[in-house]
Structures are given as structure tokens and as C-alpha cells.
Amino acid sequence: MNYLIDKIITSIKIKTTLKRIKYKPGIYCQPPIKSAKTIGIDLSNSRYIHFGDQLFYEPLIRALHVSGLNIRLTPTIAMNSYFTSCGFSISNIEETLNSDILISPIWDISNKKTINHKNRILVHLSDYLIDDHPCRYLISSLSEILDIELKIASYKPYYWESDLSRNIIKYHEQGFIILNNYVESSRLRVWKNDHHALLDHAAAIKKSTGKLIIHVGSEKDKKSDNYDYSGVTDIDLRGLTSIEEIFSLIKNPLIHDVVSFDNFITHIALMAGKQCHIRMRRHSPKVKKYHQNYIYPSFEFFLDFHSGIIIFFSHSIV
């Protein structure tokens, strides 16, 4: 089924049939859910579950693991290496779906094994009624539902440290700007003038500071983009970097600024404590407020670098 149609149908179900199992904002289940030997976390559907979404689950997985629970985790294939670097084992999807308790994002309810699971917990982190940072909210919610105490030292998602970037960029006295002008979802919320505004903003930083612009994105992004960036970017790494290399590149001390839409690159940059210039996709005022108050501060909250974030909208730069 068409991705957009699927999203519309799920949105309708969230407001209608799924309301009967709504436990609290963003959490759908039918407690009491009894203690179990295995807890499955299904993040495998890359059509609906994007890279950035999965980062929010890492602290929860860690908290469950630290508590001694038997976790079966299936992320998207592209994120297997990230979760392996966190120290987690990866299970095949059948093992995960057959766990005693199954946790999965709500957008995957088209999967009959997910929706029919007796002890399923559906998570909707886009619910603007959530009033806490998503990482902490997930852990506190699961503590309530499972009636167990989940504690970890930090709610910040694990940062994948490596020195791979030393082979990617060479020293430049003024430093570099990371530019990413792509989104994994909600493309209809990004208009042509949004792209131009993002490029203009990156170019303005470059002009005033002398920093060089590194353009990042996937191979698919590059193939589907015919725009001529020769007058803007200095280094084109689209389609040439792994997820591990992206983590390493953004953490590199030579990277000073990250200019991006609200996406996976932004999440990593916030985790790394970089100066972030975020152009948010078009949302309702309530959703925008939720993103500003909780989604993006979810990282700065733990690292205390609120002043490093610049969120700019269509009408102005704040």
C-alpha cells in the first residue's frame, strides 16, 4: 500500500479504534501486562521506522537490559551495526515477534503479528500530548506498565565513538559545516523554498566564517537530486559514508556547525553537542511546540547546550 495512504489510515485509527487501548499519551496497550521471560522490541520496518526514531529507543533497551530482562531486538538492517556497537544482540524478526511482550512503534500496526500480539505495547512518540523528553518518557512509561523499576545513569542515547573521520576530512583552519537537506519522511512538509532557505543559511555561515561545507546524504538522496550544488558545497560525501562514519564525522572537532532539516543528522549533531541550525518541517502549531519543547531538547537536556540550537521557521530565524 502507498506509504502516504498507510500513514493516513493509521492516523485515523489512532483517533478512533485505537483509543480504546490508549494507556497514556503516546502509549497504547491493555494492562495489566504480566511479567514475562522475553521482551521483544521490533524496529525492523524501515518503511515507517527511520534512523532517528530508533535512537530514542536505545536508552529504554539499555534500561531493560541493565534490569536483567531478556531482550530480543530487531532494528532496521541499516541500524544493526549501531545497536551492536551499543553492546546489544540482534534477534531475527520471528524471534522478536514471538516474545512474551512486544514493543513496537504504532506506525507498524499493518503487521498482523504486531497488532494481534496479546501483550503488545504500541509507541507513538509523535503524540504532541507527551509532556516529557521521549527517552525518559519511554522508560518511565514502561516502568509503570511492567511494574518494575528501570534505572540508568543517563537517558542520552549512546553515541557511537570512532576515529574514522580522520580518513575523511583534512585540517582546515576555519573548520567545517555539515549540510544535510533531505528528510526520510513527511516530504510533503518540505517545500522548494524550504530547501532554498536551508542552502542560503549554510552559504551565509560559510561567507561570514570561511568554513567549508560538507554535503552529506544517502546514495538514494544523491541520485534523486538534480540540483547543482557547485556554488554552495565544497565536499560532496553523499552516498559515500556509513552510519558509523557519520557519527565519527559529526563528532570531529573540525565540524563546528550542522545545517539540516529535523532528521537523523540533527539528532546526532545534538548528541555530539554541535551548533545546530534546524529548519523544521511544516507542522501544526501544537506539533511544533512539542518538537521545540521535548523532541530536540531531549538531547540538550542531558548535555546542557541549549544555546547551541537555532531553530528557524519559514517566516523567521530565531
PDB file of C-alpha atoms in Angstrom:
ATOM      1  CA  MET A   1       0.000   0.000   0.000  1.00  0.00           C
ATOM      2  CA  ASN A   2       1.119   3.567  -0.659  1.00  0.00           C
ATOM      3  CA  TYR A   3       3.142   4.994   2.228  1.00  0.00           C
ATOM      4  CA  LEU A   4       1.045   8.154   2.497  1.00  0.00           C
ATOM      5  CA  ILE A   5      -2.239   6.239   2.436  1.00  0.00           C
ATOM      6  CA  ASP A   6      -0.902   3.895   5.125  1.00  0.00           C
ATOM      7  CA  LYS A   7       0.011   6.860   7.321  1.00  0.00           C
ATOM      8  CA  ILE A   8      -3.431   8.430   6.851  1.00  0.00           C
ATOM      9  CA  ILE A   9      -5.199   5.170   7.735  1.00  0.00           C
ATOM     10  CA  THR A  10      -3.040   4.725  10.846  1.00  0.00           C
ATOM     11  CA  SER A  11      -3.677   8.336  11.888  1.00  0.00           C
ATOM     12  CA  ILE A  12      -7.419   7.685  11.630  1.00  0.00           C
ATOM     13  CA  LYS A  13      -7.101   4.507  13.709  1.00  0.00           C
ATOM     14  CA  ILE A  14      -5.154   6.418  16.377  1.00  0.00           C
ATOM     15  CA  LYS A  15      -8.116   8.795  16.727  1.00  0.00           C
ATOM     16  CA  THR A  16     -10.770   6.061  16.592  1.00  0.00           C
ATOM     17  CA  THR A  17     -10.316   2.321  17.144  1.00  0.00           C
ATOM     18  CA  LEU A  18      -7.003   2.530  18.991  1.00  0.00           C
ATOM     19  CA  LYS A  19      -8.390   4.966  21.573  1.00  0.00           C
ATOM     20  CA  ARG A  20      -9.856   2.033  23.498  1.00  0.00           C
ATOM     21  CA  ILE A  21      -6.358   0.767  24.339  1.00  0.00           C
ATOM     22  CA  LYS A  22      -4.709   4.153  24.918  1.00  0.00           C
ATOM     23  CA  TYR A  23      -2.878   3.874  28.233  1.00  0.00           C
ATOM     24  CA  LYS A  24      -1.478   7.423  28.215  1.00  0.00           C
ATOM     25  CA  PRO A  25      -0.290   9.894  25.540  1.00  0.00           C
ATOM     26  CA  GLY A  26       1.853   8.031  23.036  1.00  0.00           C
ATOM     27  CA  ILE A  27       1.424   4.608  24.675  1.00  0.00           C
ATOM     28  CA  TYR A  28      -1.164   2.018  23.609  1.00  0.00           C
ATOM     29  CA  CYS A  29      -1.632  -1.288  25.431  1.00  0.00           C
ATOM     30  CA  GLN A  30      -4.006  -3.240  27.662  1.00  0.00           C
ATOM     31  CA  PRO A  31      -2.550  -3.555  31.142  1.00  0.00           C
ATOM     32  CA  PRO A  32      -2.022  -5.350  33.341  1.00  0.00           C
ATOM     33  CA  ILE A  33       0.788  -6.891  31.342  1.00  0.00           C
ATOM     34  CA  LYS A  34       2.245  -9.674  33.432  1.00  0.00           C
ATOM     35  CA  SER A  35       5.953 -10.163  33.888  1.00  0.00           C
ATOM     36  CA  ALA A  36       7.481 -12.212  31.122  1.00  0.00           C
ATOM     37  CA  LYS A  37      10.643 -14.065  30.243  1.00  0.00           C
ATOM     38  CA  THR A  38      11.221 -12.238  26.965  1.00  0.00           C
ATOM     39  CA  ILE A  39      10.564  -8.694  25.748  1.00  0.00           C
ATOM     40  CA  GLY A  40      10.693  -8.067  22.023  1.00  0.00           C
ATOM     41  CA  ILE A  41      11.403  -4.663  20.501  1.00  0.00           C
ATOM     42  CA  ASP A  42      10.532  -4.542  16.817  1.00  0.00           C
ATOM     43  CA  LEU A  43      12.059  -1.578  14.960  1.00  0.00           C
ATOM     44  CA  SER A  44      12.577  -3.516  11.753  1.00  0.00           C
ATOM     45  CA  ASN A  45      10.192  -1.867   9.303  1.00  0.00           C
ATOM     46  CA  SER A  46      12.372   0.686   7.503  1.00  0.00           C
ATOM     47  CA  ARG A  47       9.364   1.994   5.602  1.00  0.00           C
ATOM     48  CA  TYR A  48       7.905   3.553   8.750  1.00  0.00           C
ATOM     49  CA  ILE A  49      10.693   3.431  11.331  1.00  0.00           C
ATOM     50  CA  HIS A  50      13.516   5.777  10.421  1.00  0.00           C
ATOM     51  CA  PHE A  51      17.069   6.086  11.717  1.00  0.00           C
ATOM     52  CA  GLY A  52      16.324   8.965  14.073  1.00  0.00           C
ATOM     53  CA  ASP A  53      13.264   7.212  15.532  1.00  0.00           C
ATOM     54  CA  GLN A  54      15.381   4.281  16.642  1.00  0.00           C
ATOM     55  CA  LEU A  55      17.806   6.435  18.634  1.00  0.00           C
ATOM     56  CA  PHE A  56      15.012   7.277  21.092  1.00  0.00           C
ATOM     57  CA  TYR A  57      14.646   3.572  21.953  1.00  0.00           C
ATOM     58  CA  GLU A  58      18.294   2.977  22.853  1.00  0.00           C
ATOM     59  CA  PRO A  59      18.054   4.227  26.486  1.00  0.00           C
ATOM     60  CA  LEU A  60      14.951   2.067  27.012  1.00  0.00           C
ATOM     61  CA  ILE A  61      16.679  -1.009  25.621  1.00  0.00           C
ATOM     62  CA  ARG A  62      19.666  -0.286  27.841  1.00  0.00           C
ATOM     63  CA  ALA A  63      17.466   0.140  30.914  1.00  0.00           C
ATOM     64  CA  LEU A  64      15.657  -3.140  30.235  1.00  0.00           C
ATOM     65  CA  HIS A  65      18.982  -4.874  29.648  1.00  0.00           C
ATOM     66  CA  VAL A  66      20.523  -3.490  32.861  1.00  0.00           C
ATOM     67  CA  SER A  67      17.488  -4.768  34.775  1.00  0.00           C
ATOM     68  CA  GLY A  68      18.379  -8.298  33.716  1.00  0.00           C
ATOM     69  CA  LEU A  69      15.472  -8.783  31.345  1.00  0.00           C
ATOM     70  CA  ASN A  70      15.815 -10.966  28.258  1.00  0.00           C
ATOM     71  CA  ILE A  71      15.588  -8.562  25.325  1.00  0.00           C
ATOM     72  CA  ARG A  72      15.025  -9.530  21.726  1.00  0.00           C
ATOM     73  CA  LEU A  73      15.813  -6.585  19.480  1.00  0.00           C
ATOM     74  CA  THR A  74      15.286  -6.282  15.735  1.00  0.00           C
ATOM     75  CA  PRO A  75      16.189  -2.846  14.324  1.00  0.00           C
ATOM     76  CA  THR A  76      16.244  -1.916  10.651  1.00  0.00           C
ATOM     77  CA  ILE A  77      19.108  -3.638   8.836  1.00  0.00           C
ATOM     78  CA  ALA A  78      20.965  -0.354   8.382  1.00  0.00           C
ATOM     79  CA  MET A  79      20.962   0.251  12.147  1.00  0.00           C
ATOM     80  CA  ASN A  80      22.147  -3.239  13.146  1.00  0.00           C
ATOM     81  CA  SER A  81      25.737  -2.057  13.446  1.00  0.00           C
ATOM     82  CA  TYR A  82      24.758   0.887  15.673  1.00  0.00           C
ATOM     83  CA  PHE A  83      22.910  -1.300  18.166  1.00  0.00           C
ATOM     84  CA  THR A  84      25.679  -3.903  18.057  1.00  0.00           C
ATOM     85  CA  SER A  85      28.146  -1.151  18.972  1.00  0.00           C
ATOM     86  CA  CYS A  86      25.879  -0.412  21.970  1.00  0.00           C
ATOM     87  CA  GLY A  87      26.528  -3.961  23.168  1.00  0.00           C
ATOM     88  CA  PHE A  88      23.119  -5.403  22.245  1.00  0.00           C
ATOM     89  CA  SER A  89      22.490  -8.692  20.479  1.00  0.00           C
ATOM     90  CA  ILE A  90      20.328  -8.628  17.353  1.00  0.00           C
ATOM     91  CA  SER A  91      17.500 -11.144  17.017  1.00  0.00           C
ATOM     92  CA  ASN A  92      15.774 -12.230  13.845  1.00  0.00           C
ATOM     93  CA  ILE A  93      12.289 -10.842  13.375  1.00  0.00           C
ATOM     94  CA  GLU A  94      10.488 -14.131  14.085  1.00  0.00           C
ATOM     95  CA  GLU A  95      12.183 -14.455  17.478  1.00  0.00           C
ATOM     96  CA  THR A  96      11.271 -10.880  18.351  1.00  0.00           C
ATOM     97  CA  LEU A  97       7.632 -11.213  17.274  1.00  0.00           C
ATOM     98  CA  ASN A  98       7.315 -14.398  19.349  1.00  0.00           C
ATOM     99  CA  SER A  99       8.440 -12.698  22.571  1.00  0.00           C
ATOM    100  CA  ASP A 100       6.130 -12.696  25.587  1.00  0.00           C
ATOM    101  CA  ILE A 101       5.817  -8.895  25.375  1.00  0.00           C
ATOM    102  CA  LEU A 102       6.181  -6.972  22.114  1.00  0.00           C
ATOM    103  CA  ILE A 103       7.057  -3.268  21.888  1.00  0.00           C
ATOM    104  CA  SER A 104       6.878  -1.518  18.525  1.00  0.00           C
ATOM    105  CA  PRO A 105       6.155   1.912  17.008  1.00  0.00           C
ATOM    106  CA  ILE A 106       2.474   2.437  16.287  1.00  0.00           C
ATOM    107  CA  TRP A 107       3.049   3.015  12.570  1.00  0.00           C
ATOM    108  CA  ASP A 108       3.759  -0.689  12.124  1.00  0.00           C
ATOM    109  CA  ILE A 109       0.229  -1.825  13.030  1.00  0.00           C
ATOM    110  CA  SER A 110      -0.276  -3.055   9.470  1.00  0.00           C
ATOM    111  CA  ASN A 111       1.798  -6.053  10.606  1.00  0.00           C
ATOM    112  CA  LYS A 112      -0.826  -8.574  11.747  1.00  0.00           C
ATOM    113  CA  LYS A 113       1.612 -10.319  14.092  1.00  0.00           C
ATOM    114  CA  THR A 114       2.193  -6.991  15.836  1.00  0.00           C
ATOM    115  CA  ILE A 115      -1.435  -5.916  16.178  1.00  0.00           C
ATOM    116  CA  ASN A 116      -2.642  -9.392  17.217  1.00  0.00           C
ATOM    117  CA  HIS A 117       0.057  -9.935  19.846  1.00  0.00           C
ATOM    118  CA  LYS A 118      -1.619 -10.482  23.218  1.00  0.00           C
ATOM    119  CA  ASN A 119       0.876  -8.364  25.169  1.00  0.00           C
ATOM    120  CA  ARG A 120       1.678  -5.673  22.631  1.00  0.00           C
ATOM    121  CA  ILE A 121       2.764  -2.149  23.544  1.00  0.00           C
ATOM    122  CA  LEU A 122       2.462   0.365  20.712  1.00  0.00           C
ATOM    123  CA  VAL A 123       4.516   3.551  20.937  1.00  0.00           C
ATOM    124  CA  HIS A 124       3.588   6.848  19.276  1.00  0.00           C
ATOM    125  CA  LEU A 125       6.375   9.330  20.055  1.00  0.00           C
ATOM    126  CA  SER A 126       4.858  11.903  17.699  1.00  0.00           C
ATOM    127  CA  ASP A 127       1.942  12.432  20.080  1.00  0.00           C
ATOM    128  CA  TYR A 128       2.137  16.145  20.943  1.00  0.00           C
ATOM    129  CA  LEU A 129       0.408  15.478  24.284  1.00  0.00           C
ATOM    130  CA  ILE A 130       3.576  13.818  25.603  1.00  0.00           C
ATOM    131  CA  ASP A 131       4.969  16.150  28.259  1.00  0.00           C
ATOM    132  CA  ASP A 132       8.482  14.847  28.791  1.00  0.00           C
ATOM    133  CA  HIS A 133      11.646  14.077  26.864  1.00  0.00           C
ATOM    134  CA  PRO A 134      10.942  10.968  24.723  1.00  0.00           C
ATOM    135  CA  CYS A 135      13.846   8.886  26.034  1.00  0.00           C
ATOM    136  CA  ARG A 136      12.856   9.435  29.649  1.00  0.00           C
ATOM    137  CA  TYR A 137       9.140   9.180  28.860  1.00  0.00           C
ATOM    138  CA  LEU A 138       9.562   5.737  27.294  1.00  0.00           C
ATOM    139  CA  ILE A 139      11.443   4.423  30.312  1.00  0.00           C
ATOM    140  CA  SER A 140       9.030   5.825  32.909  1.00  0.00           C
ATOM    141  CA  SER A 141       6.028   4.532  30.930  1.00  0.00           C
ATOM    142  CA  LEU A 142       7.430   1.019  30.641  1.00  0.00           C
ATOM    143  CA  SER A 143       8.296   1.051  34.344  1.00  0.00           C
ATOM    144  CA  GLU A 144       4.620   1.725  35.089  1.00  0.00           C
ATOM    145  CA  ILE A 145       3.252  -0.830  32.657  1.00  0.00           C
ATOM    146  CA  LEU A 146       5.638  -3.651  33.603  1.00  0.00           C
ATOM    147  CA  ASP A 147       5.622  -2.683  37.287  1.00  0.00           C
ATOM    148  CA  ILE A 148       9.406  -2.780  37.516  1.00  0.00           C
ATOM    149  CA  GLU A 149      11.960  -0.119  38.361  1.00  0.00           C
ATOM    150  CA  LEU A 150      14.034   0.857  35.352  1.00  0.00           C
ATOM    151  CA  LYS A 151      17.111   2.935  36.094  1.00  0.00           C
ATOM    152  CA  ILE A 152      20.075   4.039  34.021  1.00  0.00           C
ATOM    153  CA  ALA A 153      22.856   6.561  34.601  1.00  0.00           C
ATOM    154  CA  SER A 154      21.977   8.669  31.537  1.00  0.00           C
ATOM    155  CA  TYR A 155      18.902   8.982  29.361  1.00  0.00           C
ATOM    156  CA  LYS A 156      21.016  10.220  26.471  1.00  0.00           C
ATOM    157  CA  PRO A 157      21.174   7.782  23.539  1.00  0.00           C
ATOM    158  CA  TYR A 158      24.531   6.074  23.132  1.00  0.00           C
ATOM    159  CA  TYR A 159      26.965   7.940  20.898  1.00  0.00           C
ATOM    160  CA  TRP A 160      28.957   5.717  18.543  1.00  0.00           C
ATOM    161  CA  GLU A 161      32.550   6.862  19.026  1.00  0.00           C
ATOM    162  CA  SER A 162      35.207   6.133  16.408  1.00  0.00           C
ATOM    163  CA  ASP A 163      38.089   7.870  14.654  1.00  0.00           C
ATOM    164  CA  LEU A 164      37.051   7.013  11.097  1.00  0.00           C
ATOM    165  CA  SER A 165      36.578  10.683  10.210  1.00  0.00           C
ATOM    166  CA  ARG A 166      40.322  11.306  10.254  1.00  0.00           C
ATOM    167  CA  ASN A 167      40.415   9.497   6.911  1.00  0.00           C
ATOM    168  CA  ILE A 168      37.533  11.547   5.514  1.00  0.00           C
ATOM    169  CA  ILE A 169      38.451  15.208   6.063  1.00  0.00           C
ATOM    170  CA  LYS A 170      41.734  17.084   6.288  1.00  0.00           C
ATOM    171  CA  TYR A 171      42.565  20.033   8.503  1.00  0.00           C
ATOM    172  CA  HIS A 172      41.017  23.382   7.588  1.00  0.00           C
ATOM    173  CA  GLU A 173      41.761  26.279   9.924  1.00  0.00           C
ATOM    174  CA  GLN A 174      38.259  27.774   9.870  1.00  0.00           C
ATOM    175  CA  GLY A 175      36.570  24.390  10.281  1.00  0.00           C
ATOM    176  CA  PHE A 176      33.615  22.820   8.510  1.00  0.00           C
ATOM    177  CA  ILE A 177      29.836  22.955   8.227  1.00  0.00           C
ATOM    178  CA  ILE A 178      27.799  19.777   7.746  1.00  0.00           C
ATOM    179  CA  LEU A 179      24.874  20.314   5.364  1.00  0.00           C
ATOM    180  CA  ASN A 180      22.039  17.826   5.001  1.00  0.00           C
ATOM    181  CA  ASN A 181      18.925  18.919   3.107  1.00  0.00           C
ATOM    182  CA  TYR A 182      16.995  15.657   2.980  1.00  0.00           C
ATOM    183  CA  VAL A 183      14.236  14.052   5.044  1.00  0.00           C
ATOM    184  CA  GLU A 184      13.286  10.404   5.483  1.00  0.00           C
ATOM    185  CA  SER A 185       9.588  11.070   5.944  1.00  0.00           C
ATOM    186  CA  SER A 186       6.932  13.772   5.606  1.00  0.00           C
ATOM    187  CA  ARG A 187       8.467  15.048   2.377  1.00  0.00           C
ATOM    188  CA  LEU A 188       5.258  16.908   1.582  1.00  0.00           C
ATOM    189  CA  ARG A 189       6.003  19.090   4.615  1.00  0.00           C
ATOM    190  CA  VAL A 190       9.195  20.343   2.964  1.00  0.00           C
ATOM    191  CA  TRP A 191       8.684  22.794   0.123  1.00  0.00           C
ATOM    192  CA  LYS A 192      11.044  24.143  -2.501  1.00  0.00           C
ATOM    193  CA  ASN A 193      11.536  27.420  -0.641  1.00  0.00           C
ATOM    194  CA  ASP A 194      12.453  25.424   2.497  1.00  0.00           C
ATOM    195  CA  HIS A 195      15.340  23.842   0.593  1.00  0.00           C
ATOM    196  CA  HIS A 196      16.492  27.205  -0.723  1.00  0.00           C
ATOM    197  CA  ALA A 197      16.311  28.754   2.755  1.00  0.00           C
ATOM    198  CA  LEU A 198      18.461  25.941   4.166  1.00  0.00           C
ATOM    199  CA  LEU A 199      21.088  26.341   1.436  1.00  0.00           C
ATOM    200  CA  ASP A 200      21.090  30.130   1.817  1.00  0.00           C
ATOM    201  CA  HIS A 201      21.608  29.779   5.551  1.00  0.00           C
ATOM    202  CA  ALA A 202      24.568  27.423   5.094  1.00  0.00           C
ATOM    203  CA  ALA A 203      26.049  29.707   2.446  1.00  0.00           C
ATOM    204  CA  ALA A 204      25.714  32.720   4.770  1.00  0.00           C
ATOM    205  CA  ILE A 205      27.634  30.937   7.534  1.00  0.00           C
ATOM    206  CA  LYS A 206      30.316  29.950   5.030  1.00  0.00           C
ATOM    207  CA  LYS A 207      30.648  33.518   3.740  1.00  0.00           C
ATOM    208  CA  SER A 208      30.934  35.071   7.198  1.00  0.00           C
ATOM    209  CA  THR A 209      33.300  32.494   8.708  1.00  0.00           C
ATOM    210  CA  GLY A 210      35.321  30.953   5.898  1.00  0.00           C
ATOM    211  CA  LYS A 211      34.198  27.471   6.889  1.00  0.00           C
ATOM    212  CA  LEU A 212      33.855  24.816   4.206  1.00  0.00           C
ATOM    213  CA  ILE A 213      30.580  22.986   3.588  1.00  0.00           C
ATOM    214  CA  ILE A 214      30.445  19.186   3.609  1.00  0.00           C
ATOM    215  CA  HIS A 215      27.296  17.823   1.968  1.00  0.00           C
ATOM    216  CA  VAL A 216      26.038  14.531   3.420  1.00  0.00           C
ATOM    217  CA  GLY A 217      23.174  12.256   2.421  1.00  0.00           C
ATOM    218  CA  SER A 218      22.483   8.776   1.135  1.00  0.00           C
ATOM    219  CA  GLU A 219      23.206   7.413  -2.323  1.00  0.00           C
ATOM    220  CA  LYS A 220      19.449   7.448  -2.932  1.00  0.00           C
ATOM    221  CA  ASP A 221      19.319  11.127  -1.945  1.00  0.00           C
ATOM    222  CA  LYS A 222      22.021  11.991  -4.434  1.00  0.00           C
ATOM    223  CA  LYS A 223      20.504  10.033  -7.315  1.00  0.00           C
ATOM    224  CA  SER A 224      17.098  11.654  -6.841  1.00  0.00           C
ATOM    225  CA  ASP A 225      18.500  15.195  -6.550  1.00  0.00           C
ATOM    226  CA  ASN A 226      19.382  17.066  -9.757  1.00  0.00           C
ATOM    227  CA  TYR A 227      20.161  20.404  -8.096  1.00  0.00           C
ATOM    228  CA  ASP A 228      23.565  21.939  -8.884  1.00  0.00           C
ATOM    229  CA  TYR A 229      25.373  22.491  -5.555  1.00  0.00           C
ATOM    230  CA  SER A 230      28.699  23.528  -7.101  1.00  0.00           C
ATOM    231  CA  GLY A 231      28.316  27.106  -5.898  1.00  0.00           C
ATOM    232  CA  VAL A 232      27.428  26.106  -2.356  1.00  0.00           C
ATOM    233  CA  THR A 233      29.154  22.936  -1.170  1.00  0.00           C
ATOM    234  CA  ASP A 234      32.877  22.195  -1.093  1.00  0.00           C
ATOM    235  CA  ILE A 235      32.946  18.454  -0.338  1.00  0.00           C
ATOM    236  CA  ASP A 236      30.263  16.032  -1.507  1.00  0.00           C
ATOM    237  CA  LEU A 237      30.055  12.910   0.670  1.00  0.00           C
ATOM    238  CA  ARG A 238      26.533  11.883  -0.313  1.00  0.00           C
ATOM    239  CA  GLY A 239      26.364   8.115  -0.690  1.00  0.00           C
ATOM    240  CA  LEU A 240      29.971   7.706   0.475  1.00  0.00           C
ATOM    241  CA  THR A 241      29.601   7.354   4.250  1.00  0.00           C
ATOM    242  CA  SER A 242      28.345   4.609   6.547  1.00  0.00           C
ATOM    243  CA  ILE A 243      26.322   5.360   9.666  1.00  0.00           C
ATOM    244  CA  GLU A 244      29.437   4.827  11.769  1.00  0.00           C
ATOM    245  CA  GLU A 245      31.349   7.321   9.632  1.00  0.00           C
ATOM    246  CA  ILE A 246      28.550   9.885  10.005  1.00  0.00           C
ATOM    247  CA  PHE A 247      28.741   9.583  13.803  1.00  0.00           C
ATOM    248  CA  SER A 248      32.522   9.976  13.646  1.00  0.00           C
ATOM    249  CA  LEU A 249      32.404  12.867  11.181  1.00  0.00           C
ATOM    250  CA  ILE A 250      29.907  14.938  13.160  1.00  0.00           C
ATOM    251  CA  LYS A 251      31.844  14.408  16.422  1.00  0.00           C
ATOM    252  CA  ASN A 252      35.108  15.528  14.778  1.00  0.00           C
ATOM    253  CA  PRO A 253      36.384  18.775  16.414  1.00  0.00           C
ATOM    254  CA  LEU A 254      36.777  20.329  12.959  1.00  0.00           C
ATOM    255  CA  ILE A 255      32.987  20.206  12.489  1.00  0.00           C
ATOM    256  CA  HIS A 256      31.581  23.403  14.018  1.00  0.00           C
ATOM    257  CA  ASP A 257      28.055  23.719  12.593  1.00  0.00           C
ATOM    258  CA  VAL A 258      25.356  21.395  11.303  1.00  0.00           C
ATOM    259  CA  VAL A 259      22.671  22.818   8.999  1.00  0.00           C
ATOM    260  CA  SER A 260      19.806  20.412   8.433  1.00  0.00           C
ATOM    261  CA  PHE A 261      16.117  19.690   8.433  1.00  0.00           C
ATOM    262  CA  ASP A 262      14.774  17.971  11.564  1.00  0.00           C
ATOM    263  CA  ASN A 263      16.108  14.484  10.898  1.00  0.00           C
ATOM    264  CA  PHE A 264      18.646  11.805  11.860  1.00  0.00           C
ATOM    265  CA  ILE A 265      21.620  14.093  11.165  1.00  0.00           C
ATOM    266  CA  THR A 266      20.161  16.702  13.527  1.00  0.00           C
ATOM    267  CA  HIS A 267      19.702  14.127  16.280  1.00  0.00           C
ATOM    268  CA  ILE A 268      23.330  13.006  16.028  1.00  0.00           C
ATOM    269  CA  ALA A 269      24.587  16.590  15.934  1.00  0.00           C
ATOM    270  CA  LEU A 270      22.624  17.468  19.080  1.00  0.00           C
ATOM    271  CA  MET A 271      24.012  14.380  20.802  1.00  0.00           C
ATOM    272  CA  ALA A 272      27.504  15.491  19.804  1.00  0.00           C
ATOM    273  CA  GLY A 273      26.962  18.994  21.189  1.00  0.00           C
ATOM    274  CA  LYS A 274      27.358  20.816  17.890  1.00  0.00           C
ATOM    275  CA  GLN A 275      25.922  24.191  16.896  1.00  0.00           C
ATOM    276  CA  CYS A 276      22.736  23.104  15.125  1.00  0.00           C
ATOM    277  CA  HIS A 277      20.778  25.121  12.609  1.00  0.00           C
ATOM    278  CA  ILE A 278      17.474  23.279  12.216  1.00  0.00           C
ATOM    279  CA  ARG A 279      14.783  24.060   9.702  1.00  0.00           C
ATOM    280  CA  MET A 280      11.706  22.280  10.963  1.00  0.00           C
ATOM    281  CA  ARG A 281       9.257  20.675   8.600  1.00  0.00           C
ATOM    282  CA  ARG A 282       5.807  22.225   8.384  1.00  0.00           C
ATOM    283  CA  HIS A 283       3.624  21.065  11.277  1.00  0.00           C
ATOM    284  CA  SER A 284       0.614  22.316  13.195  1.00  0.00           C
ATOM    285  CA  PRO A 285       1.408  24.796  15.986  1.00  0.00           C
ATOM    286  CA  LYS A 286       0.811  22.096  18.643  1.00  0.00           C
ATOM    287  CA  VAL A 287       3.208  19.664  16.987  1.00  0.00           C
ATOM    288  CA  LYS A 288       5.826  22.390  16.504  1.00  0.00           C
ATOM    289  CA  LYS A 289       5.591  23.275  20.182  1.00  0.00           C
ATOM    290  CA  TYR A 290       6.047  19.620  21.156  1.00  0.00           C
ATOM    291  CA  HIS A 291       9.115  19.343  18.946  1.00  0.00           C
ATOM    292  CA  GLN A 292      10.610  22.528  20.344  1.00  0.00           C
ATOM    293  CA  ASN A 293       9.886  21.682  23.973  1.00  0.00           C
ATOM    294  CA  TYR A 294      10.671  17.979  24.041  1.00  0.00           C
ATOM    295  CA  ILE A 295      11.925  16.291  20.856  1.00  0.00           C
ATOM    296  CA  TYR A 296      15.014  18.423  20.308  1.00  0.00           C
ATOM    297  CA  PRO A 297      15.679  19.396  23.930  1.00  0.00           C
ATOM    298  CA  SER A 298      15.658  15.647  24.651  1.00  0.00           C
ATOM    299  CA  PHE A 299      19.331  15.695  23.746  1.00  0.00           C
ATOM    300  CA  GLU A 300      20.344  19.120  25.008  1.00  0.00           C
ATOM    301  CA  PHE A 301      18.540  18.362  28.269  1.00  0.00           C
ATOM    302  CA  PHE A 302      21.164  15.778  29.109  1.00  0.00           C
ATOM    303  CA  LEU A 303      24.122  17.679  27.670  1.00  0.00           C
ATOM    304  CA  ASP A 304      23.124  21.219  28.630  1.00  0.00           C
ATOM    305  CA  PHE A 305      23.897  23.056  25.409  1.00  0.00           C
ATOM    306  CA  HIS A 306      20.581  24.755  24.748  1.00  0.00           C
ATOM    307  CA  SER A 307      22.303  27.865  23.386  1.00  0.00           C
ATOM    308  CA  GLY A 308      23.812  25.781  20.618  1.00  0.00           C
ATOM    309  CA  ILE A 309      20.488  25.268  18.889  1.00  0.00           C
ATOM    310  CA  ILE A 310      18.992  27.640  16.367  1.00  0.00           C
ATOM    311  CA  ILE A 311      15.526  26.652  15.176  1.00  0.00           C
ATOM    312  CA  PHE A 312      14.335  28.603  12.206  1.00  0.00           C
ATOM    313  CA  PHE A 313      10.949  28.530  10.532  1.00  0.00           C
ATOM    314  CA  SER A 314       9.581  29.679   7.206  1.00  0.00           C
ATOM    315  CA  HIS A 315       8.807  33.183   8.409  1.00  0.00           C
ATOM    316  CA  SER A 316      11.849  33.995  10.518  1.00  0.00           C
ATOM    317  CA  ILE A 317      15.094  32.928  12.106  1.00  0.00           C
ATOM    318  CA  VAL A 318      15.030  32.643  15.895  1.00  0.00           C
TER     319      VAL A 318
END
